[in-house]
Amino acid sequence: MERDPTVCVIGEDVGHYGGSYKVTKGMAEKFGDLRLLDTPIAENSFTGMAIGAAMTGLRPIVEGMNMGFLLLAFNQIANNCGMLHYTSGGQFTIPIVIRGPGGVGKQLGAEHSQRLESYFQSVPGLQMVACSTPYNAKGLMKAAIRSENPVILFEHVLLYNLKERIPDEEYVLCLEEAELVRPGQDITILTYSRMRHHVLQAVKTLVSKGYDPEVIDIRSLKPFDLFAIGNSVKKTHKVLIVEECMRTGGIGASLRAAIMENFFDELDAPIGCLSSQDVPTPYAGPLEDLTVVQPPQIVFAVEQLCKH
Amino acid sequence: MYETMAILQTMDNLYYEAQRQGRISFYVTSIGEEAINVASAAALSSDDLIFPQYREQGVLLWRGFTLKDFASQCFANDEDSGKGRQMPVHYGSKKLNYITVSSTVGTQLPHAVGAAYSLKMAKEEACTVAYFGDGGTSEGDFHAAMNFASVLEVPVLFICRNNGWAISTPASDQYRSDGVVVKGQAYGIRSFRVDGNDTLAMYSCVQAARKMAIEESRPILIEALTYRIGHHTTSDDSSKYRSITEMERWKSLRDPVIRFRKWLEGNAWWDEVAERRLRATARNEVITTMVRAEILKKPPLSDLFKDVYDSVPVHLQEQEAYVRSTVTRHPKDHPSDVPL
């Protein structure tokens, strides 16, 4: 925001309140009320507003207080945001970033545990990335802001408290690149967002049992970094996808199709996919935990796949 | 203004007929709303950003979109600035500050507010103008946009073309309020009701509203009362739900173009000779541009996958390669007017 005066944030309570997850804390004091714009409660409309502002020279960042609320903005996102650059013959660009906390939290209830990546992945014209660490959050955010395309940046409610040493200086990550988290030989584990951390937990157990998994945080949910993924598959010949979105029509479903289509001959086993069940997220703690993929399940799945 | 209104009428009628003849797939006329279109456009500056619904081609005509431009878009040939991607009447021109039409009703209203916010930040001496119909005021986006504009204090003109009909739904079934103008008051917006068929009244109203909007950085709502003389679109036959006598009455007695012409003639600024000459020239030009546009080549296959993103990503390149391989395998099935 310091570098470019056209960058602004639009959302509910993003101004002096600092945002419901304090992502914009302190910024209204620094940049003013106009650049940290508090909006009335109408997600479809303030997303529409941001689209209009983006078409006419600003670079807005729309915050969904919880990503689930952006379901209200689906019309603007699917019918205008992803579309107007194309239907205008390239005359109007929409360099917008739509972001917010999503995913399954700690007992937030079904309406506040939505995973929207499944629904938006079909919309042409949108790019989708998911951050999972402070390091990639900073780099991906900068890249998303600077991109000329509309980008949806998926943050996770439970990851805001992660602490990590990151460089002070500026760095921009590539929106379309996956991140090799742990090199390995036995199996390729593809994951993103919070599940990256569940996978790494499972990996500790797996390593002690003698396995050598390769972990890739795919980061780019649309388009997939098939180059990095392919190289890994050619090495390990086995794939396990670990995701938090629902099984039906999820990111895993698309990723499986893409891998099978492109790397069928490299596979020694069917592609495994661990996802959340197709149920609204229950409130009760233990029930909620059962709907999300847990490390022991990841360990078991890897063991099964490695038998091939 | 009168000339533009007459050319607009000519264009609308000829394109409507062209659709009926199967030469284009679809068209939307603005018959009966020529005064709203042209007078409002004339009262604005070319720096003002227009966010249309889809019945505002008169505004675009005033701004300088040529008959050739209209034809290219409707026939979706390779001269179309929209590259053949949108259906007819979904015009857009960055050059003329006219944002590309999106069919979705009312979504342009928050866009206009956001763009006005952009203008306010840049401290420009311009406003944004959003057009919509009586039906559009029922959409959630209308209410939120009005509310936002009011709270944010941005220079936007909300111009409602209240033509009495939303396809087959009369205004009496659309809302139970006293028209649209009272809704502006509810959001704290200064609102005006004007006779949309009175060219001069429309001009004065928009001129005054624009000044207020820019100088005071506030939204203004204008409810322009009119009547949709034509059908909703070429996919509609409104005689199925309204009486032909009603339509005829508005057409013969309350037509805004005739009304303005009579006033001009009364002041000796126009006459029969000029009228005949204008109509003949307009008709000629529209037909010439239509005929020419019809036979031009379509946008090339190479443009199909562009502009989805700023550059063509790998997965779209693959999809394009696949389409091309289909064309190569079945060259006889590929239309001859679509270059590769």
XYZ file of C-alpha atoms in Angstrom:
648
model
C 0.000 0.000 0.000
C 2.976 2.283 0.506
C 4.348 1.524 -2.914
C 1.167 2.071 -4.880
C -1.510 4.623 -3.967
C -4.136 2.811 -6.003
C -4.092 -0.177 -3.647
C -6.969 -0.091 -1.207
C -8.869 -2.462 1.049
C -12.637 -2.810 0.972
C -14.617 -4.836 3.444
C -16.566 -4.933 6.682
C -14.774 -3.575 9.731
C -11.420 -3.357 7.974
C -10.851 0.233 8.975
C -10.266 1.345 12.549
C -11.423 -2.034 13.839
C -8.567 -3.632 11.976
C -10.551 -6.482 10.515
C -12.202 -9.412 12.244
C -8.899 -11.289 12.229
C -6.833 -8.132 12.628
C -5.270 -8.482 9.208
C -5.592 -4.736 8.590
C -4.738 -3.650 12.124
C -3.233 -0.186 12.306
C -3.612 0.476 8.607
C -6.525 2.891 8.726
C -4.508 5.181 11.005
C -1.674 5.081 8.504
C -3.471 5.213 5.172
C -6.783 6.825 5.972
C -10.430 5.875 5.892
C -10.738 6.088 2.152
C -8.057 3.482 1.461
C -9.223 1.220 4.257
C -12.889 1.356 3.428
C -15.493 0.126 5.899
C -18.558 -1.006 4.003
C -22.161 -1.647 4.951
C -23.108 -5.317 5.052
C -23.714 -6.285 1.444
C -21.058 -8.654 0.128
C -22.378 -8.906 -3.413
C -22.453 -5.166 -3.624
C -19.124 -4.271 -2.169
C -17.519 -6.922 -4.310
C -19.317 -5.283 -7.227
C -18.011 -1.945 -6.050
C -14.494 -3.263 -6.022
C -14.945 -4.632 -9.538
C -16.095 -1.214 -10.724
C -13.190 0.465 -8.963
C -10.737 -2.039 -10.448
C -12.066 -1.413 -13.958
C -11.401 2.271 -13.513
C -7.877 2.375 -12.127
C -7.767 1.169 -8.526
C -6.321 -2.094 -7.225
C -8.801 -3.101 -4.539
C -8.426 -5.905 -2.071
C -11.811 -7.208 -1.015
C -11.975 -8.840 2.380
C -14.687 -11.348 3.078
C -14.995 -11.252 6.858
C -15.235 -14.971 6.621
C -14.752 -16.429 3.175
C -18.108 -18.139 3.487
C -19.806 -14.739 3.279
C -18.466 -14.409 -0.224
C -21.101 -16.913 -1.287
C -23.281 -13.812 -1.341
C -20.873 -12.297 -3.820
C -21.027 -15.262 -6.165
C -23.014 -13.396 -8.801
C -20.533 -10.559 -9.031
C -17.557 -12.920 -8.923
C -18.813 -15.459 -11.445
C -20.701 -13.177 -13.791
C -18.573 -10.070 -13.797
C -15.229 -10.461 -12.065
C -14.028 -13.431 -14.062
C -15.855 -12.398 -17.184
C -15.562 -8.702 -18.003
C -11.970 -8.763 -19.185
C -12.961 -11.351 -21.756
C -16.363 -10.001 -22.787
C -15.037 -6.475 -23.171
C -12.528 -7.768 -25.692
C -9.672 -7.062 -23.293
C -10.595 -3.381 -22.892
C -11.214 -3.502 -19.169
C -9.002 -5.297 -16.645
C -10.004 -6.276 -13.152
C -6.850 -6.391 -11.008
C -8.718 -7.283 -7.858
C -7.741 -9.492 -4.932
C -10.517 -11.239 -3.042
C -9.332 -12.693 0.211
C -10.407 -13.733 3.621
C -10.265 -16.392 6.290
C -11.934 -19.647 5.396
C -11.679 -23.312 6.121
C -12.742 -25.296 9.158
C -11.903 -23.514 12.372
C -12.426 -24.466 15.979
C -16.134 -24.936 16.487
C -17.290 -22.009 14.401
C -20.320 -23.869 13.106
C -21.228 -24.899 9.594
C -21.872 -21.430 8.162
C -18.464 -20.212 9.275
C -16.550 -23.253 8.090
C -17.049 -22.957 4.380
C -14.430 -23.912 1.836
C -15.153 -21.997 -1.324
C -12.278 -23.152 -3.473
C -14.440 -25.958 -4.836
C -17.162 -23.590 -6.025
C -14.965 -20.952 -7.599
C -12.564 -23.250 -9.410
C -14.831 -23.531 -12.433
C -15.152 -19.825 -13.043
C -13.042 -18.878 -16.059
C -10.889 -15.834 -15.629
C -10.204 -16.286 -11.927
C -6.921 -17.294 -10.398
C -6.887 -19.011 -6.999
C -4.047 -19.363 -4.507
C -3.955 -20.633 -0.947
C -1.329 -19.493 1.535
C -0.242 -21.615 4.460
C 2.722 -19.997 6.177
C 3.680 -16.432 7.071
C 6.389 -16.609 4.426
C 4.154 -17.595 1.550
C 1.309 -15.418 2.806
C 3.410 -12.282 2.344
C 4.842 -13.334 -0.992
C 1.537 -14.502 -2.442
C -0.338 -11.439 -1.234
C 2.125 -9.145 -2.970
C 1.970 -11.208 -6.129
C -1.824 -11.191 -6.066
C -1.987 -7.432 -5.646
C 0.410 -6.870 -8.529
C -1.317 -9.309 -10.838
C -3.535 -7.893 -13.565
C -5.928 -10.808 -13.154
C -8.592 -11.241 -10.486
C -7.062 -13.447 -7.788
C -8.806 -15.185 -4.917
C -6.422 -15.652 -2.011
C -7.564 -18.281 0.469
C -6.367 -17.736 4.017
C -7.219 -20.104 6.863
C -8.866 -19.138 10.155
C -6.550 -21.308 12.221
C -3.290 -20.211 10.644
C -3.271 -16.532 11.569
C -1.362 -17.211 14.751
C 1.538 -18.990 13.109
C 4.872 -17.368 13.837
C 7.821 -17.522 11.511
C 10.943 -15.515 10.761
C 10.490 -13.924 7.393
C 12.634 -11.477 5.423
C 11.937 -7.784 6.037
C 12.738 -6.871 2.504
C 10.321 -7.193 -0.330
C 9.813 -10.497 -2.051
C 7.125 -11.631 -4.395
C 6.272 -15.269 -4.937
C 4.950 -16.687 -8.185
C 1.199 -17.220 -8.121
C 1.332 -20.273 -10.346
C 4.104 -22.150 -8.535
C 3.829 -24.952 -6.047
C 6.170 -25.165 -3.050
C 8.394 -28.171 -2.421
C 8.170 -28.504 1.334
C 10.038 -31.752 1.829
C 11.854 -33.704 -0.889
C 11.402 -37.462 -0.847
C 11.370 -40.656 -2.885
C 8.507 -42.874 -1.780
C 5.335 -40.953 -2.444
C 4.132 -37.501 -3.510
C 1.821 -35.875 -1.008
C -0.036 -32.898 -2.488
C -1.727 -30.536 -0.097
C -2.544 -26.907 0.626
C -3.507 -24.509 3.396
C -4.026 -25.959 6.869
C -3.671 -29.548 5.734
C -0.013 -28.842 4.963
C 0.544 -28.761 8.688
C -1.411 -31.959 9.296
C 0.650 -33.591 6.551
C 3.920 -32.472 8.133
C 2.773 -33.879 11.444
C 2.003 -37.174 9.761
C 5.373 -37.069 8.007
C 7.166 -37.074 11.368
C 5.468 -40.362 12.145
C 6.093 -41.726 8.675
C 9.786 -40.902 8.779
C 10.160 -42.672 12.075
C 8.556 -45.683 10.408
C 11.074 -45.531 7.613
C 9.145 -43.806 4.862
C 10.490 -40.950 2.743
C 7.532 -38.895 1.502
C 7.831 -35.871 -0.774
C 5.525 -33.075 0.346
C 4.351 -30.409 -2.057
C 2.153 -27.519 -1.010
C 0.388 -26.879 -4.294
C -0.424 -23.242 -3.331
C -1.830 -22.506 -6.759
C -5.336 -23.989 -6.817
C -6.127 -22.626 -10.256
C -4.163 -23.258 -12.410
C -2.333 -26.258 -10.996
C 1.464 -26.275 -11.199
C 1.527 -29.478 -13.212
C 5.190 -28.972 -13.979
C 6.271 -29.328 -10.358
C 3.634 -31.938 -9.642
C 4.581 -33.946 -12.716
C 8.265 -33.961 -11.848
C 7.413 -35.319 -8.454
C 5.096 -38.003 -9.803
C 7.785 -39.122 -12.239
C 10.068 -39.604 -9.260
C 7.815 -41.332 -6.754
C 5.064 -42.886 -8.960
C 2.515 -42.617 -6.163
C 0.263 -39.723 -5.203
C -1.791 -38.861 -2.165
C -3.830 -35.668 -2.094
C -4.720 -34.280 1.307
C -7.268 -31.473 1.306
C -9.788 -29.821 3.574
C -12.537 -29.137 1.089
C -15.406 -31.539 0.600
C -14.879 -34.694 -1.353
C -17.492 -34.030 -4.022
C -16.330 -31.611 -6.666
C -13.366 -30.473 -4.625
C -9.886 -29.389 -5.601
C -8.762 -32.981 -5.147
C -11.307 -34.156 -7.678
C -9.931 -31.784 -10.338
C -6.344 -32.490 -9.389
C -6.834 -36.229 -9.664
C -8.283 -35.840 -13.134
C -5.418 -33.602 -14.218
C -2.746 -35.971 -12.891
C -4.374 -39.046 -14.400
C -4.748 -37.328 -17.743
C -1.158 -36.111 -17.882
C 0.876 -38.648 -15.945
C -1.038 -41.944 -16.197
C 1.994 -43.900 -17.320
C 3.994 -42.726 -14.327
C 1.550 -44.026 -11.759
C 2.073 -47.315 -9.942
C -1.046 -46.943 -7.863
C -4.430 -45.220 -8.016
C -4.285 -41.636 -6.820
C -5.330 -41.423 -3.196
C -7.350 -38.485 -1.962
C -8.234 -37.603 1.594
C -10.874 -34.891 1.886
C -13.462 -33.680 4.316
C -16.749 -35.518 4.240
C -19.721 -34.113 2.404
C -21.359 -32.896 5.587
C -21.945 -29.424 6.993
C -19.303 -28.927 9.658
C -20.761 -29.825 13.047
C -20.254 -27.592 16.056
C -19.333 -30.234 18.621
C -15.554 -30.458 18.885
C -14.994 -34.177 18.471
C -17.517 -34.351 15.637
C -15.829 -31.455 13.882
C -12.468 -33.178 14.146
C -13.927 -36.266 12.533
C -14.940 -34.329 9.441
C -11.420 -33.017 8.827
C -8.474 -35.143 7.705
C -6.265 -36.005 10.695
C -2.571 -37.028 10.739
C -3.192 -40.695 11.641
C -5.415 -41.012 8.570
C -2.650 -39.565 6.423
C -0.144 -42.023 7.850
C -2.456 -44.946 7.162
C -3.188 -43.812 3.609
C 0.516 -43.492 2.813
C 1.199 -46.941 4.194
C -1.576 -48.405 2.030
C -0.409 -46.671 -1.134
C 3.214 -47.626 -0.594
C 2.245 -51.272 -0.622
C 1.722 -51.014 -4.408
C -29.758 15.975 -29.995
C -32.714 15.540 -32.335
C -30.577 14.151 -35.125
C -29.063 11.590 -32.787
C -32.508 10.581 -31.579
C -33.721 10.132 -35.140
C -30.659 8.100 -36.123
C -31.159 5.991 -32.998
C -34.762 5.267 -33.968
C -33.718 4.369 -37.500
C -30.968 2.087 -36.257
C -33.222 0.395 -33.712
C -35.954 -0.286 -36.250
C -33.603 -1.655 -38.892
C -31.756 -3.910 -36.478
C -35.020 -5.205 -35.066
C -36.069 -6.139 -38.585
C -32.671 -7.684 -39.242
C -33.183 -9.973 -36.298
C -36.596 -10.914 -37.544
C -34.999 -11.788 -40.872
C -32.515 -14.019 -39.100
C -29.487 -11.872 -39.892
C -28.612 -11.312 -36.236
C -29.622 -13.501 -33.351
C -30.880 -10.896 -30.933
C -31.532 -7.181 -30.472
C -32.816 -4.761 -27.841
C -34.558 -1.598 -29.011
C -34.835 1.619 -27.031
C -37.992 2.781 -28.774
C -39.782 5.296 -26.598
C -36.684 6.070 -24.541
C -34.727 8.070 -27.073
C -35.046 11.264 -25.058
C -33.700 9.671 -21.904
C -30.788 8.159 -23.759
C -29.695 11.129 -25.812
C -30.587 14.042 -23.556
C -28.855 12.505 -20.554
C -25.768 11.744 -22.627
C -25.696 15.279 -23.962
C -25.769 16.730 -20.456
C -22.748 14.711 -19.366
C -19.075 15.192 -20.127
C -17.020 12.620 -21.990
C -15.013 12.058 -18.788
C -18.052 10.710 -16.985
C -18.062 6.918 -16.819
C -21.202 5.186 -18.031
C -22.406 1.932 -16.480
C -25.294 0.842 -18.715
C -27.917 -1.863 -18.228
C -28.604 -2.736 -21.878
C -31.084 -0.216 -23.286
C -28.756 2.751 -23.558
C -27.317 2.542 -27.055
C -28.443 6.138 -27.568
C -25.901 7.236 -24.984
C -23.179 5.411 -26.860
C -24.334 6.846 -30.160
C -24.124 10.360 -28.758
C -20.620 9.726 -27.472
C -19.283 8.752 -30.867
C -19.775 5.012 -31.321
C -20.163 4.830 -35.091
C -22.794 2.920 -37.025
C -19.927 0.745 -38.157
C -19.027 0.023 -34.518
C -22.621 -0.932 -33.725
C -22.727 -3.203 -36.735
C -19.445 -4.905 -35.895
C -20.661 -5.770 -32.432
C -24.076 -7.029 -33.508
C -22.637 -9.139 -36.294
C -19.687 -10.185 -34.126
C -17.116 -9.718 -36.867
C -13.401 -9.158 -36.543
C -13.789 -5.372 -36.311
C -15.715 -5.675 -33.042
C -13.773 -4.114 -30.174
C -15.328 -6.779 -28.000
C -13.771 -9.433 -30.237
C -17.069 -11.151 -30.860
C -17.446 -12.264 -27.299
C -20.689 -10.711 -26.215
C -24.168 -10.992 -27.658
C -25.673 -8.088 -29.647
C -26.209 -4.765 -27.870
C -23.646 -5.675 -25.217
C -21.429 -2.851 -26.342
C -18.384 -1.556 -24.497
C -15.855 1.125 -25.236
C -13.005 2.088 -22.986
C -12.251 4.981 -25.303
C -15.733 6.410 -24.892
C -15.888 5.645 -21.160
C -18.770 3.219 -21.616
C -18.321 0.076 -19.554
C -19.136 -3.159 -21.386
C -22.713 -4.283 -20.877
C -23.194 -7.315 -18.666
C -26.608 -8.937 -18.936
C -27.017 -9.417 -15.206
C -29.620 -6.968 -13.920
C -28.431 -4.358 -11.499
C -24.864 -5.583 -11.040
C -23.589 -2.418 -12.706
C -24.922 -0.284 -9.860
C -22.292 -1.261 -7.300
C -19.719 -1.069 -10.107
C -20.693 2.553 -10.630
C -20.330 3.258 -6.933
C -16.907 1.648 -6.852
C -15.774 3.618 -9.870
C -17.107 6.817 -8.297
C -15.082 5.964 -5.206
C -12.090 5.643 -7.531
C -12.804 9.087 -8.987
C -13.168 10.558 -5.509
C -9.801 9.145 -4.479
C -8.193 10.605 -7.565
C -10.095 13.878 -7.069
C -11.260 13.873 -10.688
C -13.853 16.331 -11.980
C -16.152 13.670 -13.238
C -18.895 11.391 -12.065
C -20.141 7.924 -12.861
C -23.590 7.312 -14.283
C -25.527 4.086 -13.812
C -28.644 3.361 -15.868
C -31.254 0.795 -14.923
C -34.973 0.120 -15.319
C -37.905 -0.062 -12.927
C -37.381 -3.813 -12.665
C -33.770 -3.363 -11.703
C -34.776 -1.532 -8.532
C -35.917 -4.808 -7.027
C -32.469 -6.335 -7.125
C -30.476 -6.333 -3.908
C -27.602 -4.623 -5.682
C -29.771 -1.534 -6.255
C -30.430 -1.036 -2.572
C -26.919 -1.740 -1.453
C -25.440 0.483 -4.154
C -27.689 3.388 -3.172
C -26.844 2.868 0.486
C -23.127 2.639 -0.189
C -23.096 5.675 -2.422
C -24.853 7.662 0.237
C -22.589 6.527 3.073
C -19.408 6.909 1.054
C -20.488 10.274 -0.412
C -19.373 9.532 -3.949
C -20.308 11.308 -7.205
C -22.660 8.902 -8.937
C -25.865 9.513 -10.876
C -28.430 6.739 -10.622
C -30.698 7.154 -13.636
C -33.778 4.946 -13.548
C -35.564 4.531 -16.865
C -38.981 3.816 -15.429
C -40.665 2.556 -18.572
C -43.453 0.745 -16.768
C -42.515 -2.793 -17.769
C -39.995 -5.445 -16.766
C -40.591 -7.871 -19.619
C -44.194 -8.740 -18.834
C -44.255 -7.468 -15.274
C -45.913 -4.077 -14.975
C -44.540 -1.595 -12.474
C -47.587 -2.151 -10.272
C -46.348 -5.698 -9.684
C -42.751 -4.639 -9.261
C -43.120 -2.396 -6.252
C -45.858 -0.811 -4.134
C -43.977 2.369 -3.375
C -44.714 5.670 -5.068
C -42.329 4.921 -7.886
C -38.591 4.835 -7.562
C -37.899 8.398 -6.486
C -39.003 7.785 -2.884
C -36.482 4.989 -2.506
C -33.659 7.461 -2.903
C -35.005 9.474 -0.026
C -34.987 6.382 2.153
C -31.224 6.136 1.612
C -30.584 9.792 2.220
C -30.082 10.571 -1.443
C -31.372 13.717 -3.133
C -33.810 12.404 -5.730
C -35.579 13.813 -8.772
C -38.537 12.683 -10.821
C -38.616 13.936 -14.392
C -40.679 13.399 -17.527
C -38.287 11.150 -19.407
C -40.022 11.863 -22.688
C -39.343 15.591 -22.455
C -35.930 16.001 -24.051
C -35.259 19.418 -22.599
C -36.430 18.504 -19.097
C -34.229 15.432 -19.163
C -31.251 17.482 -20.285
C -31.711 20.135 -17.564
C -32.243 17.564 -14.891
C -29.109 15.574 -15.679
C -27.079 18.734 -16.080
C -28.107 19.976 -12.652
C -27.692 16.564 -11.065
C -24.204 16.175 -12.462
C -23.145 19.529 -11.057
C -24.480 18.595 -7.626
C -22.907 15.164 -7.706
C -19.447 16.451 -8.574
C -19.360 19.671 -6.562
C -20.817 18.126 -3.432
C -19.457 14.607 -3.944
C -22.820 12.970 -3.395
C -25.070 10.539 -5.260
C -28.201 11.689 -7.028
C -31.156 9.541 -8.052
C -33.157 10.474 -11.141
C -36.398 8.674 -11.932
C -37.187 9.372 -15.579
C -40.757 8.399 -16.400
C -41.291 6.956 -19.850
C -42.872 4.033 -21.670
C -41.302 1.027 -23.342
C -42.956 1.315 -26.729
C -41.069 -1.626 -28.179
C -40.889 -5.178 -26.898
C -38.490 -6.110 -24.138
C -36.162 -7.673 -26.696
C -36.535 -9.584 -29.925
C -37.315 -12.630 -27.801
C -40.481 -10.994 -26.612
C -43.884 -10.262 -28.100
C -45.449 -7.818 -25.708
C -48.850 -7.962 -27.361
C -49.214 -11.150 -25.334
C -49.467 -9.205 -22.114
C -50.425 -5.670 -22.978
C -52.987 -4.211 -25.291
C -52.015 -3.140 -28.741
C -54.093 -0.014 -28.258
C -51.947 0.967 -25.293
C -48.761 0.561 -27.302
C -50.208 2.380 -30.280
C -51.354 5.264 -28.115
C -47.902 5.817 -26.684
C -46.336 5.446 -30.088
C -48.570 7.946 -31.857
C -49.383 10.433 -29.112
C -46.497 10.276 -26.628
C -43.445 9.510 -28.733
C -40.532 11.603 -27.416
C -38.901 11.989 -30.824
C -42.025 13.388 -32.462
C -42.605 15.617 -29.455
C -39.145 17.148 -29.683
C -39.414 17.495 -33.432
C -42.653 19.412 -33.119
C -41.001 21.797 -30.698
C -38.068 22.291 -33.054
C -40.409 22.861 -35.980
C -42.384 25.324 -33.901
C -39.194 27.319 -33.460
C -38.461 27.065 -37.180
C -35.262 25.116 -36.544
C -36.446 22.047 -38.385
C -38.784 21.201 -41.223
C -40.153 18.443 -43.447
C -37.313 18.660 -45.922
C -34.650 18.306 -43.265
C -36.588 15.436 -41.717
C -36.881 13.484 -44.927
C -33.235 14.055 -45.736
C -32.092 12.967 -42.255
C -34.207 9.835 -42.227
C -33.102 8.838 -45.714
C -29.425 9.391 -44.952
C -29.666 7.568 -41.649
C -31.460 4.628 -43.233
C -28.888 4.431 -45.982
C -25.940 4.530 -43.624
C -27.365 1.958 -41.256
C -28.113 -0.436 -44.093
C -24.727 0.092 -45.712
C -22.855 -0.579 -42.474
C -25.055 -3.599 -41.762
C -24.537 -5.171 -45.153
C -20.809 -4.600 -44.949
C -20.552 -5.951 -41.411
C -22.501 -9.056 -42.290
C -19.967 -10.330 -44.799
C -16.786 -9.518 -42.898
C -14.787 -12.298 -41.370
C -15.455 -13.390 -37.802
C -12.868 -12.943 -35.053
C -10.133 -15.561 -35.413
C -9.827 -18.775 -33.456
C -6.576 -17.413 -32.073
C -8.565 -14.862 -30.060
C -10.841 -17.424 -28.447
C -8.538 -18.194 -25.541
C -7.070 -14.728 -25.096
C -8.131 -12.235 -22.439
C -9.402 -14.870 -20.042
C -6.270 -13.869 -18.176
C -3.607 -11.285 -19.000
C -1.594 -14.010 -20.725
C -2.697 -17.436 -21.922
C -1.852 -19.996 -19.207
C -0.685 -23.510 -19.948
C -4.006 -25.252 -19.406
C -5.727 -22.918 -21.871
C -2.919 -23.360 -24.388
C -3.558 -27.090 -24.157
C -7.259 -26.563 -24.688
C -6.571 -24.360 -27.702
C -4.239 -26.985 -29.162
C -6.999 -29.545 -28.758
C -9.539 -27.349 -30.568
C -7.073 -26.708 -33.366
C -6.431 -30.437 -33.749
C -10.182 -30.962 -34.174
C -10.233 -28.313 -36.903
C -7.252 -29.901 -38.638
C -8.883 -33.303 -38.562
C -12.210 -32.008 -39.914
C -11.338 -29.028 -42.124
C -14.577 -29.222 -44.094
C -16.631 -28.703 -40.939
C -14.833 -25.524 -39.993
C -16.713 -22.372 -41.121
C -14.919 -20.482 -43.856
C -15.438 -17.072 -42.302
C -13.561 -17.896 -39.111
C -9.829 -17.404 -39.640
C -7.499 -19.573 -37.613
